[in-house]
JSON list of C-alpha atoms and ligand atoms in Angstrom, two decimals:
[
{"chain": "A", "resi": 1322, "resn": "MET", "atom": "CA", "xyz": [-0.14, -5.13, 37.89]},
{"chain": "A", "resi": 1323, "resn": "LYS", "atom": "CA", "xyz": [3.57, -4.84, 36.48]},
{"chain": "A", "resi": 1324, "resn": "ILE", "atom": "CA", "xyz": [4.89, -1.55, 35.25]},
{"chain": "A", "resi": 1325, "resn": "PHE", "atom": "CA", "xyz": [6.58, -0.81, 32.31]},
{"chain": "A", "resi": 1326, "resn": "ILE", "atom": "CA", "xyz": [8.25, 2.56, 30.70]},
{"chain": "A", "resi": 1327, "resn": "ASP", "atom": "CA", "xyz": [7.39, 3.83, 27.01]},
{"chain": "A", "resi": 1328, "resn": "THR", "atom": "CA", "xyz": [10.15, 5.32, 25.95]},
{"chain": "A", "resi": 1329, "resn": "ALA", "atom": "CA", "xyz": [13.11, 4.81, 23.31]},
{"chain": "A", "resi": 1330, "resn": "ASN", "atom": "CA", "xyz": [14.58, 7.45, 25.84]},
{"chain": "A", "resi": 1331, "resn": "LEU", "atom": "CA", "xyz": [18.13, 6.00, 27.83]},
{"chain": "A", "resi": 1332, "resn": "GLU", "atom": "CA", "xyz": [18.42, 8.21, 30.22]},
{"chain": "A", "resi": 1333, "resn": "ASN", "atom": "CA", "xyz": [14.85, 8.20, 31.37]},
{"chain": "A", "resi": 1334, "resn": "ILE", "atom": "CA", "xyz": [15.12, 4.86, 31.43]},
{"chain": "A", "resi": 1335, "resn": "LYS", "atom": "CA", "xyz": [18.28, 4.22, 33.51]},
{"chain": "A", "resi": 1336, "resn": "GLU", "atom": "CA", "xyz": [16.68, 7.05, 35.63]},
{"chain": "A", "resi": 1337, "resn": "ILE", "atom": "CA", "xyz": [13.21, 5.16, 35.89]},
{"chain": "A", "resi": 1338, "resn": "ASN", "atom": "CA", "xyz": [14.78, 1.79, 36.69]},
{"chain": "A", "resi": 1339, "resn": "SER", "atom": "CA", "xyz": [17.26, 2.96, 39.78]},
{"chain": "A", "resi": 1340, "resn": "TRP", "atom": "CA", "xyz": [13.97, 3.26, 41.47]},
{"chain": "A", "resi": 1341, "resn": "GLY", "atom": "CA", "xyz": [13.40, -0.62, 41.72]},
{"chain": "A", "resi": 1342, "resn": "ILE", "atom": "CA", "xyz": [10.40, -0.70, 40.11]},
{"chain": "A", "resi": 1343, "resn": "LEU", "atom": "CA", "xyz": [10.34, -1.30, 36.23]},
{"chain": "A", "resi": 1344, "resn": "SER", "atom": "CA", "xyz": [9.71, -5.07, 34.51]},
{"chain": "A", "resi": 1345, "resn": "GLY", "atom": "CA", "xyz": [10.04, -3.79, 31.09]},
{"chain": "A", "resi": 1346, "resn": "VAL", "atom": "CA", "xyz": [10.03, -1.29, 27.90]},
{"chain": "A", "resi": 1347, "resn": "THR", "atom": "CA", "xyz": [8.53, -1.28, 24.98]},
{"chain": "A", "resi": 1348, "resn": "THR", "atom": "CA", "xyz": [9.45, 0.59, 22.38]},
{"chain": "A", "resi": 1349, "resn": "ASN", "atom": "CA", "xyz": [7.84, 2.08, 18.70]},
{"chain": "A", "resi": 1350, "resn": "PRO", "atom": "CA", "xyz": [9.49, 3.21, 15.82]},
{"chain": "A", "resi": 1351, "resn": "THR", "atom": "CA", "xyz": [7.58, 6.84, 16.81]},
{"chain": "A", "resi": 1352, "resn": "LEU", "atom": "CA", "xyz": [9.57, 6.42, 20.52]},
{"chain": "A", "resi": 1353, "resn": "ALA", "atom": "CA", "xyz": [12.74, 5.00, 18.19]},
{"chain": "A", "resi": 1354, "resn": "ALA", "atom": "CA", "xyz": [12.33, 8.21, 15.53]},
{"chain": "A", "resi": 1355, "resn": "LYS", "atom": "CA", "xyz": [12.88, 10.50, 18.63]},
{"chain": "A", "resi": 1356, "resn": "GLU", "atom": "CA", "xyz": [16.54, 9.32, 20.37]},
{"chain": "A", "resi": 1357, "resn": "GLY", "atom": "CA", "xyz": [18.27, 9.50, 16.35]},
{"chain": "A", "resi": 1358, "resn": "LYS", "atom": "CA", "xyz": [19.95, 6.77, 17.13]},
{"chain": "A", "resi": 1359, "resn": "GLU", "atom": "CA", "xyz": [20.78, 3.42, 15.24]},
{"chain": "A", "resi": 1360, "resn": "PHE", "atom": "CA", "xyz": [17.35, 1.41, 16.13]},
{"chain": "A", "resi": 1361, "resn": "ARG", "atom": "CA", "xyz": [19.77, -1.95, 16.46]},
{"chain": "A", "resi": 1362, "resn": "LEU", "atom": "CA", "xyz": [22.42, -0.25, 18.83]},
{"chain": "A", "resi": 1363, "resn": "LEU", "atom": "CA", "xyz": [18.95, 1.51, 20.49]},
{"chain": "A", "resi": 1364, "resn": "ILE", "atom": "CA", "xyz": [17.02, -1.94, 22.30]},
{"chain": "A", "resi": 1365, "resn": "LYS", "atom": "CA", "xyz": [20.76, -3.06, 23.20]},
{"chain": "A", "resi": 1366, "resn": "GLU", "atom": "CA", "xyz": [21.72, -0.68, 24.80]},
{"chain": "A", "resi": 1367, "resn": "ILE", "atom": "CA", "xyz": [18.25, -1.03, 26.50]},
{"chain": "A", "resi": 1368, "resn": "ALA", "atom": "CA", "xyz": [18.42, -4.52, 26.62]},
{"chain": "A", "resi": 1369, "resn": "GLN", "atom": "CA", "xyz": [21.26, -4.86, 28.51]},
{"chain": "A", "resi": 1370, "resn": "VAL", "atom": "CA", "xyz": [19.66, -2.21, 31.44]},
{"chain": "A", "resi": 1371, "resn": "VAL", "atom": "CA", "xyz": [16.16, -3.45, 32.49]},
{"chain": "A", "resi": 1372, "resn": "ASP", "atom": "CA", "xyz": [16.15, -6.86, 32.99]},
{"chain": "A", "resi": 1373, "resn": "GLY", "atom": "CA", "xyz": [12.40, -7.86, 32.28]},
{"chain": "A", "resi": 1374, "resn": "PRO", "atom": "CA", "xyz": [11.37, -7.93, 28.71]},
{"chain": "A", "resi": 1375, "resn": "ILE", "atom": "CA", "xyz": [11.44, -5.51, 25.94]},
{"chain": "A", "resi": 1376, "resn": "SER", "atom": "CA", "xyz": [9.74, -4.91, 23.04]},
{"chain": "A", "resi": 1377, "resn": "ALA", "atom": "CA", "xyz": [10.92, -3.76, 19.83]},
{"chain": "A", "resi": 1378, "resn": "GLU", "atom": "CA", "xyz": [8.83, -3.80, 16.53]},
{"chain": "A", "resi": 1379, "resn": "ALA", "atom": "CA", "xyz": [9.02, -5.02, 13.49]},
{"chain": "A", "resi": 1380, "resn": "VAL", "atom": "CA", "xyz": [7.60, -3.10, 10.75]},
{"chain": "A", "resi": 1381, "resn": "ALA", "atom": "CA", "xyz": [7.43, -5.39, 8.13]},
{"chain": "A", "resi": 1382, "resn": "MET", "atom": "CA", "xyz": [4.70, -5.97, 6.04]},
{"chain": "A", "resi": 1383, "resn": "GLU", "atom": "CA", "xyz": [4.99, -9.55, 5.43]},
{"chain": "A", "resi": 1384, "resn": "ARG", "atom": "CA", "xyz": [4.41, -12.66, 6.66]},
{"chain": "A", "resi": 1385, "resn": "ASP", "atom": "CA", "xyz": [8.14, -14.14, 5.82]},
{"chain": "A", "resi": 1386, "resn": "GLU", "atom": "CA", "xyz": [9.47, -10.84, 5.87]},
{"chain": "A", "resi": 1387, "resn": "ILE", "atom": "CA", "xyz": [8.37, -9.99, 9.63]},
{"chain": "A", "resi": 1388, "resn": "VAL", "atom": "CA", "xyz": [9.36, -13.94, 10.89]},
{"chain": "A", "resi": 1389, "resn": "GLU", "atom": "CA", "xyz": [12.52, -12.32, 9.04]},
{"chain": "A", "resi": 1390, "resn": "GLU", "atom": "CA", "xyz": [12.90, -9.22, 10.60]},
{"chain": "A", "resi": 1391, "resn": "ALA", "atom": "CA", "xyz": [11.36, -11.06, 14.03]},
{"chain": "A", "resi": 1392, "resn": "ARG", "atom": "CA", "xyz": [14.25, -13.34, 14.24]},
{"chain": "A", "resi": 1393, "resn": "SER", "atom": "CA", "xyz": [16.64, -10.94, 13.46]},
{"chain": "A", "resi": 1394, "resn": "LEU", "atom": "CA", "xyz": [15.93, -8.30, 16.08]},
{"chain": "A", "resi": 1395, "resn": "SER", "atom": "CA", "xyz": [15.66, -11.40, 19.04]},
{"chain": "A", "resi": 1396, "resn": "GLN", "atom": "CA", "xyz": [18.96, -12.23, 18.70]},
{"chain": "A", "resi": 1397, "resn": "ILE", "atom": "CA", "xyz": [19.88, -8.63, 19.69]},
{"chain": "A", "resi": 1398, "resn": "ALA", "atom": "CA", "xyz": [19.04, -10.71, 23.47]},
{"chain": "A", "resi": 1399, "resn": "PRO", "atom": "CA", "xyz": [17.00, -12.44, 25.75]},
{"chain": "A", "resi": 1400, "resn": "ASN", "atom": "CA", "xyz": [14.70, -10.89, 26.49]},
{"chain": "A", "resi": 1401, "resn": "ILE", "atom": "CA", "xyz": [13.81, -9.33, 23.50]},
{"chain": "A", "resi": 1402, "resn": "VAL", "atom": "CA", "xyz": [10.07, -9.48, 22.77]},
{"chain": "A", "resi": 1403, "resn": "ILE", "atom": "CA", "xyz": [8.23, -8.49, 19.09]},
{"chain": "A", "resi": 1404, "resn": "LYS", "atom": "CA", "xyz": [5.37, -6.11, 18.50]},
{"chain": "A", "resi": 1405, "resn": "ILE", "atom": "CA", "xyz": [4.33, -7.17, 15.33]},
{"chain": "A", "resi": 1406, "resn": "PRO", "atom": "CA", "xyz": [0.47, -5.30, 14.60]},
{"chain": "A", "resi": 1407, "resn": "ILE", "atom": "CA", "xyz": [-2.80, -6.69, 14.77]},
{"chain": "A", "resi": 1408, "resn": "MET", "atom": "CA", "xyz": [-3.28, -7.52, 11.30]},
{"chain": "A", "resi": 1409, "resn": "PRO", "atom": "CA", "xyz": [-3.25, -11.07, 8.37]},
{"chain": "A", "resi": 1410, "resn": "GLU", "atom": "CA", "xyz": [0.07, -11.07, 8.27]},
{"chain": "A", "resi": 1411, "resn": "GLY", "atom": "CA", "xyz": [1.09, -10.59, 11.63]},
{"chain": "A", "resi": 1412, "resn": "LEU", "atom": "CA", "xyz": [-1.39, -13.24, 12.63]},
{"chain": "A", "resi": 1413, "resn": "ALA", "atom": "CA", "xyz": [0.21, -15.41, 10.82]},
{"chain": "A", "resi": 1414, "resn": "ALA", "atom": "CA", "xyz": [4.17, -14.66, 11.43]},
{"chain": "A", "resi": 1415, "resn": "THR", "atom": "CA", "xyz": [3.28, -14.79, 15.18]},
{"chain": "A", "resi": 1416, "resn": "ARG", "atom": "CA", "xyz": [1.74, -17.93, 15.67]},
{"chain": "A", "resi": 1417, "resn": "ILE", "atom": "CA", "xyz": [5.08, -19.10, 13.71]},
{"chain": "A", "resi": 1418, "resn": "LEU", "atom": "CA", "xyz": [7.16, -17.45, 16.62]},
{"chain": "A", "resi": 1419, "resn": "SER", "atom": "CA", "xyz": [5.41, -18.44, 19.06]},
{"chain": "A", "resi": 1420, "resn": "ARG", "atom": "CA", "xyz": [6.25, -21.11, 18.21]},
{"chain": "A", "resi": 1421, "resn": "GLU", "atom": "CA", "xyz": [9.54, -20.98, 18.03]},
{"chain": "A", "resi": 1422, "resn": "GLY", "atom": "CA", "xyz": [9.46, -20.06, 21.36]},
{"chain": "A", "resi": 1423, "resn": "ILE", "atom": "CA", "xyz": [10.63, -16.39, 19.99]},
{"chain": "A", "resi": 1424, "resn": "LYS", "atom": "CA", "xyz": [7.89, -13.53, 22.35]},
{"chain": "A", "resi": 1425, "resn": "VAL", "atom": "CA", "xyz": [5.15, -11.61, 20.75]},
{"chain": "A", "resi": 1426, "resn": "ASN", "atom": "CA", "xyz": [4.08, -8.68, 21.66]},
{"chain": "A", "resi": 1427, "resn": "MET", "atom": "CA", "xyz": [0.29, -8.16, 19.02]},
{"chain": "A", "resi": 1428, "resn": "THR", "atom": "CA", "xyz": [0.17, -4.23, 19.06]},
{"chain": "A", "resi": 1429, "resn": "LEU", "atom": "CA", "xyz": [-2.14, -0.98, 18.27]},
{"chain": "A", "resi": 1430, "resn": "VAL", "atom": "CA", "xyz": [-4.96, -2.91, 19.17]},
{"chain": "A", "resi": 1431, "resn": "PHE", "atom": "CA", "xyz": [-8.23, -1.19, 19.42]},
{"chain": "A", "resi": 1432, "resn": "SER", "atom": "CA", "xyz": [-10.71, -3.88, 20.40]},
{"chain": "A", "resi": 1433, "resn": "VAL", "atom": "CA", "xyz": [-12.03, -7.78, 21.75]},
{"chain": "A", "resi": 1434, "resn": "ASN", "atom": "CA", "xyz": [-12.39, -9.12, 18.67]},
{"chain": "A", "resi": 1435, "resn": "GLN", "atom": "CA", "xyz": [-8.10, -8.12, 18.35]},
{"chain": "A", "resi": 1436, "resn": "ALA", "atom": "CA", "xyz": [-7.57, -9.20, 21.30]},
{"chain": "A", "resi": 1437, "resn": "LEU", "atom": "CA", "xyz": [-8.45, -12.12, 20.41]},
{"chain": "A", "resi": 1438, "resn": "LEU", "atom": "CA", "xyz": [-7.80, -12.81, 17.21]},
{"chain": "A", "resi": 1439, "resn": "ALA", "atom": "CA", "xyz": [-4.03, -12.35, 18.95]},
{"chain": "A", "resi": 1440, "resn": "ALA", "atom": "CA", "xyz": [-4.57, -14.81, 21.58]},
{"chain": "A", "resi": 1441, "resn": "GLN", "atom": "CA", "xyz": [-5.67, -18.34, 19.23]},
{"chain": "A", "resi": 1442, "resn": "VAL", "atom": "CA", "xyz": [-2.56, -16.96, 18.03]},
{"chain": "A", "resi": 1443, "resn": "GLY", "atom": "CA", "xyz": [-0.21, -17.33, 20.89]},
{"chain": "A", "resi": 1444, "resn": "ALA", "atom": "CA", "xyz": [0.07, -13.70, 21.58]},
{"chain": "A", "resi": 1445, "resn": "SER", "atom": "CA", "xyz": [2.92, -13.46, 24.92]},
{"chain": "A", "resi": 1446, "resn": "TYR", "atom": "CA", "xyz": [1.54, -10.16, 25.84]},
{"chain": "A", "resi": 1447, "resn": "VAL", "atom": "CA", "xyz": [-1.60, -8.02, 23.77]},
{"chain": "A", "resi": 1448, "resn": "SER", "atom": "CA", "xyz": [-1.35, -3.76, 23.68]},
{"chain": "A", "resi": 1449, "resn": "PRO", "atom": "CA", "xyz": [-4.47, -2.27, 23.46]},
{"chain": "A", "resi": 1450, "resn": "PHE", "atom": "CA", "xyz": [-4.17, 1.49, 22.88]},
{"chain": "A", "resi": 1451, "resn": "VAL", "atom": "CA", "xyz": [-5.87, 3.22, 26.10]},
{"chain": "A", "resi": 1452, "resn": "GLY", "atom": "CA", "xyz": [-4.74, 6.79, 24.91]},
{"chain": "A", "resi": 1453, "resn": "ARG", "atom": "CA", "xyz": [-6.09, 6.68, 21.37]},
{"chain": "A", "resi": 1454, "resn": "ILE", "atom": "CA", "xyz": [-9.56, 5.14, 21.95]},
{"chain": "A", "resi": 1455, "resn": "ASP", "atom": "CA", "xyz": [-10.16, 7.71, 24.14]},
{"chain": "A", "resi": 1456, "resn": "ASP", "atom": "CA", "xyz": [-8.94, 9.71, 21.11]},
{"chain": "A", "resi": 1457, "resn": "ILE", "atom": "CA", "xyz": [-11.84, 8.97, 19.33]},
{"chain": "A", "resi": 1458, "resn": "SER", "atom": "CA", "xyz": [-14.41, 9.21, 21.45]},
{"chain": "A", "resi": 1459, "resn": "TYR", "atom": "CA", "xyz": [-14.92, 5.76, 23.12]},
{"chain": "A", "resi": 1460, "resn": "ASP", "atom": "CA", "xyz": [-13.64, 4.39, 26.46]},
{"chain": "A", "resi": 1461, "resn": "GLY", "atom": "CA", "xyz": [-10.46, 2.57, 25.89]},
{"chain": "A", "resi": 1462, "resn": "ILE", "atom": "CA", "xyz": [-10.29, 0.99, 29.93]},
{"chain": "A", "resi": 1463, "resn": "SER", "atom": "CA", "xyz": [-13.65, 0.03, 29.18]},
{"chain": "A", "resi": 1464, "resn": "THR", "atom": "CA", "xyz": [-11.67, -2.17, 26.46]},
{"chain": "A", "resi": 1465, "resn": "ILE", "atom": "CA", "xyz": [-8.65, -3.19, 28.98]},
{"chain": "A", "resi": 1466, "resn": "SER", "atom": "CA", "xyz": [-11.30, -4.06, 31.42]},
{"chain": "A", "resi": 1467, "resn": "ASP", "atom": "CA", "xyz": [-13.69, -6.91, 28.38]},
{"chain": "A", "resi": 1468, "resn": "ILE", "atom": "CA", "xyz": [-9.93, -8.62, 26.90]},
{"chain": "A", "resi": 1469, "resn": "ALA", "atom": "CA", "xyz": [-9.75, -9.12, 31.20]},
{"chain": "A", "resi": 1470, "resn": "LEU", "atom": "CA", "xyz": [-13.52, -10.42, 30.95]},
{"chain": "A", "resi": 1471, "resn": "VAL", "atom": "CA", "xyz": [-12.65, -12.14, 28.30]},
{"chain": "A", "resi": 1472, "resn": "TYR", "atom": "CA", "xyz": [-9.17, -13.54, 28.99]},
{"chain": "A", "resi": 1473, "resn": "GLY", "atom": "CA", "xyz": [-10.52, -14.91, 32.48]},
{"chain": "A", "resi": 1474, "resn": "ASN", "atom": "CA", "xyz": [-13.54, -17.11, 31.22]},
{"chain": "A", "resi": 1475, "resn": "TYR", "atom": "CA", "xyz": [-10.80, -19.03, 28.76]},
{"chain": "A", "resi": 1476, "resn": "GLY", "atom": "CA", "xyz": [-8.37, -19.49, 30.46]},
{"chain": "A", "resi": 1477, "resn": "ILE", "atom": "CA", "xyz": [-6.29, -16.82, 27.70]},
{"chain": "A", "resi": 1478, "resn": "GLU", "atom": "CA", "xyz": [-2.88, -16.60, 29.30]},
{"chain": "A", "resi": 1479, "resn": "THR", "atom": "CA", "xyz": [-2.01, -13.59, 27.32]},
{"chain": "A", "resi": 1480, "resn": "GLN", "atom": "CA", "xyz": [-0.55, -10.70, 29.04]},
{"chain": "A", "resi": 1481, "resn": "ILE", "atom": "CA", "xyz": [-2.42, -7.31, 28.64]},
{"chain": "A", "resi": 1482, "resn": "ILE", "atom": "CA", "xyz": [-0.68, -4.24, 28.26]},
{"chain": "A", "resi": 1483, "resn": "ALA", "atom": "CA", "xyz": [-1.84, -1.14, 28.98]},
{"chain": "A", "resi": 1484, "resn": "ALA", "atom": "CA", "xyz": [-1.00, 1.47, 27.22]},
{"chain": "A", "resi": 1485, "resn": "SER", "atom": "CA", "xyz": [-1.01, 4.82, 25.43]},
{"chain": "A", "resi": 1486, "resn": "ILE", "atom": "CA", "xyz": [-1.23, 5.84, 28.83]},
{"chain": "A", "resi": 1487, "resn": "ARG", "atom": "CA", "xyz": [-1.35, 9.19, 28.95]},
{"chain": "A", "resi": 1488, "resn": "HIS", "atom": "CA", "xyz": [-1.92, 9.89, 32.75]},
{"chain": "A", "resi": 1489, "resn": "PRO", "atom": "CA", "xyz": [-1.44, 8.99, 36.07]},
{"chain": "A", "resi": 1490, "resn": "LEU", "atom": "CA", "xyz": [-5.18, 8.01, 36.73]},
{"chain": "A", "resi": 1491, "resn": "HIS", "atom": "CA", "xyz": [-5.39, 6.00, 33.51]},
{"chain": "A", "resi": 1492, "resn": "VAL", "atom": "CA", "xyz": [-2.80, 3.24, 35.93]},
{"chain": "A", "resi": 1493, "resn": "VAL", "atom": "CA", "xyz": [-4.86, 3.33, 38.45]},
{"chain": "A", "resi": 1494, "resn": "GLU", "atom": "CA", "xyz": [-7.90, 2.66, 36.55]},
{"chain": "A", "resi": 1495, "resn": "ALA", "atom": "CA", "xyz": [-6.09, 0.10, 33.96]},
{"chain": "A", "resi": 1496, "resn": "ALA", "atom": "CA", "xyz": [-5.24, -1.39, 37.63]},
{"chain": "A", "resi": 1497, "resn": "LEU", "atom": "CA", "xyz": [-8.35, -1.61, 38.26]},
{"chain": "A", "resi": 1498, "resn": "ALA", "atom": "CA", "xyz": [-9.57, -3.10, 34.77]},
{"chain": "A", "resi": 1499, "resn": "GLY", "atom": "CA", "xyz": [-7.29, -6.21, 36.01]},
{"chain": "A", "resi": 1500, "resn": "ALA", "atom": "CA", "xyz": [-3.97, -5.32, 32.36]},
{"chain": "A", "resi": 1501, "resn": "ASP", "atom": "CA", "xyz": [-1.69, -7.94, 33.78]},
{"chain": "A", "resi": 1502, "resn": "ILE", "atom": "CA", "xyz": [1.71, -4.74, 32.71]},
{"chain": "A", "resi": 1503, "resn": "ALA", "atom": "CA", "xyz": [1.31, -0.59, 32.57]},
{"chain": "A", "resi": 1504, "resn": "THR", "atom": "CA", "xyz": [3.36, 0.58, 29.73]},
{"chain": "A", "resi": 1505, "resn": "VAL", "atom": "CA", "xyz": [3.89, 4.40, 31.22]},
{"chain": "A", "resi": 1506, "resn": "PRO", "atom": "CA", "xyz": [5.64, 7.46, 29.97]},
{"chain": "A", "resi": 1507, "resn": "TYR", "atom": "CA", "xyz": [8.56, 8.80, 31.13]},
{"chain": "A", "resi": 1508, "resn": "ASP", "atom": "CA", "xyz": [6.20, 11.57, 32.22]},
{"chain": "A", "resi": 1509, "resn": "VAL", "atom": "CA", "xyz": [3.63, 10.19, 33.99]},
{"chain": "A", "resi": 1510, "resn": "LEU", "atom": "CA", "xyz": [5.72, 8.02, 36.10]},
{"chain": "A", "resi": 1511, "resn": "LYS", "atom": "CA", "xyz": [7.35, 11.22, 38.19]},
{"chain": "A", "resi": 1512, "resn": "MET", "atom": "CA", "xyz": [3.80, 11.96, 38.05]},
{"chain": "A", "resi": 1513, "resn": "MET", "atom": "CA", "xyz": [2.53, 8.79, 39.66]},
{"chain": "A", "resi": 1514, "resn": "VAL", "atom": "CA", "xyz": [5.53, 8.64, 42.32]},
{"chain": "A", "resi": 1515, "resn": "LYS", "atom": "CA", "xyz": [4.61, 12.62, 43.93]},
{"chain": "A", "resi": 1516, "resn": "HIS", "atom": "CA", "xyz": [2.09, 13.42, 46.48]},
{"chain": "A", "resi": 1517, "resn": "PRO", "atom": "CA", "xyz": [1.94, 16.99, 48.08]},
{"chain": "A", "resi": 1518, "resn": "LEU", "atom": "CA", "xyz": [1.42, 15.26, 50.97]},
{"chain": "A", "resi": 1519, "resn": "THR", "atom": "CA", "xyz": [4.31, 13.00, 51.08]},
{"chain": "A", "resi": 1520, "resn": "ASP", "atom": "CA", "xyz": [6.43, 16.15, 50.12]},
{"chain": "A", "resi": 1521, "resn": "ARG", "atom": "CA", "xyz": [5.06, 18.30, 53.20]},
{"chain": "A", "resi": 1522, "resn": "GLY", "atom": "CA", "xyz": [5.74, 15.24, 55.58]},
{"chain": "A", "resi": 1523, "resn": "ILE", "atom": "CA", "xyz": [8.55, 14.58, 54.41]},
{"chain": "A", "resi": 1524, "resn": "GLU", "atom": "CA", "xyz": [9.62, 18.45, 54.70]},
{"chain": "A", "resi": 1525, "resn": "ASN", "atom": "CA", "xyz": [7.81, 18.29, 58.27]},
{"chain": "A", "resi": 1526, "resn": "PHE", "atom": "CA", "xyz": [9.51, 15.48, 59.55]},
{"chain": "A", "resi": 1527, "resn": "LEU", "atom": "CA", "xyz": [13.15, 16.84, 58.41]},
{"chain": "A", "resi": 1528, "resn": "ARG", "atom": "CA", "xyz": [12.29, 20.43, 61.11]},
{"chain": "A", "resi": 1529, "resn": "ASP", "atom": "CA", "xyz": [10.77, 18.22, 64.01]},
{"chain": "A", "resi": 1530, "resn": "TRP", "atom": "CA", "xyz": [13.95, 15.71, 63.83]},
{"chain": "A", "resi": 1531, "resn": "GLU", "atom": "CA", "xyz": [16.69, 18.23, 63.42]},
{"chain": "A", "resi": 1532, "resn": "LYS", "atom": "CA", "xyz": [14.99, 19.15, 67.37]},
{"chain": "A", "resi": 1533, "resn": "ILE", "atom": "CA", "xyz": [15.34, 16.09, 68.48]},
{"chain": "A", "resi": 1534, "resn": "LYS", "atom": "CA", "xyz": [18.74, 14.80, 67.07]},
{"chain": "A", "resi": 1535, "resn": "ASN", "atom": "CA", "xyz": [21.28, 16.52, 69.01]},
{"chain": "A", "resi": 1536, "resn": "LEU", "atom": "CA", "xyz": [19.49, 15.53, 72.66]},
{"chain": "A", "resi": 1537, "resn": "LYS", "atom": "CA", "xyz": [21.60, 13.01, 74.82]},
{"chain": "B", "resi": 3061, "resn": "E4P", "atom": "C1", "xyz": [2.68, 1.09, 23.02]},
{"chain": "B", "resi": 3061, "resn": "E4P", "atom": "O1", "xyz": [3.71, 0.37, 23.11]},
{"chain": "B", "resi": 3061, "resn": "E4P", "atom": "C2", "xyz": [2.55, 2.50, 22.41]},
{"chain": "B", "resi": 3061, "resn": "E4P", "atom": "O2", "xyz": [4.49, 2.36, 22.47]},
{"chain": "B", "resi": 3061, "resn": "E4P", "atom": "C3", "xyz": [2.74, 3.02, 22.93]},
{"chain": "B", "resi": 3061, "resn": "E4P", "atom": "O3", "xyz": [1.85, 2.91, 24.71]},
{"chain": "B", "resi": 3061, "resn": "E4P", "atom": "C4", "xyz": [1.71, 4.56, 22.46]},
{"chain": "B", "resi": 3061, "resn": "E4P", "atom": "O4", "xyz": [1.67, 5.34, 22.57]},
{"chain": "B", "resi": 3061, "resn": "E4P", "atom": "P1", "xyz": [1.05, 6.49, 21.51]},
{"chain": "B", "resi": 3061, "resn": "E4P", "atom": "O5", "xyz": [-1.12, 6.56, 21.44]},
{"chain": "B", "resi": 3061, "resn": "E4P", "atom": "O6", "xyz": [1.13, 7.51, 23.11]},
{"chain": "B", "resi": 3061, "resn": "E4P", "atom": "O7", "xyz": [1.44, 7.06, 21.55]}
]
């Protein structure tokens, strides 16, 4: 399972990218609004840092307007993927865009049916929102495993991005459920790398190395 970062904060993206583990970035209007920067400039700067797919969300609501917005956003950099909400106009726009070779990440997905529909129109990615499903007392991870099963049954190539990840266990569960990608907030990525036994192990090794490093 690949790891994307779910943020529009350039400093956080640069820091995590320096670990060498990042395969892409997802943003949304809420994340972009926290940065207080012109949206296209923000996306351009992110695309200059990370090689992999960078999701930028279209906010138009009518098919032709979504298509125009997506075409324009896709000009920002070759690795831009257009996030489009799952809705009838979004599906219709995605059909047109996928035939033009513009990659779409169908977002705000909460069910297997929505994921099936996204695949019909050639979405490259589908983003089920695990945490928000949990928030309404349903099981977000089951949605991921059900989509993975159904996609597997029919050889569907749309990649599943486990989104709305809230804690490190969500990442483990998304991987076990068959997600292709997890898009993970900065704070959760920082938690993923930590383990008290690793810290203690490093401390002990460094202490013991001091005892022998000058021996000839
Ligand atoms: C997905 O790509 C979204 O940006 C994001 O994962 C939503 O997460 P939230 O439910 O924490 O807002």
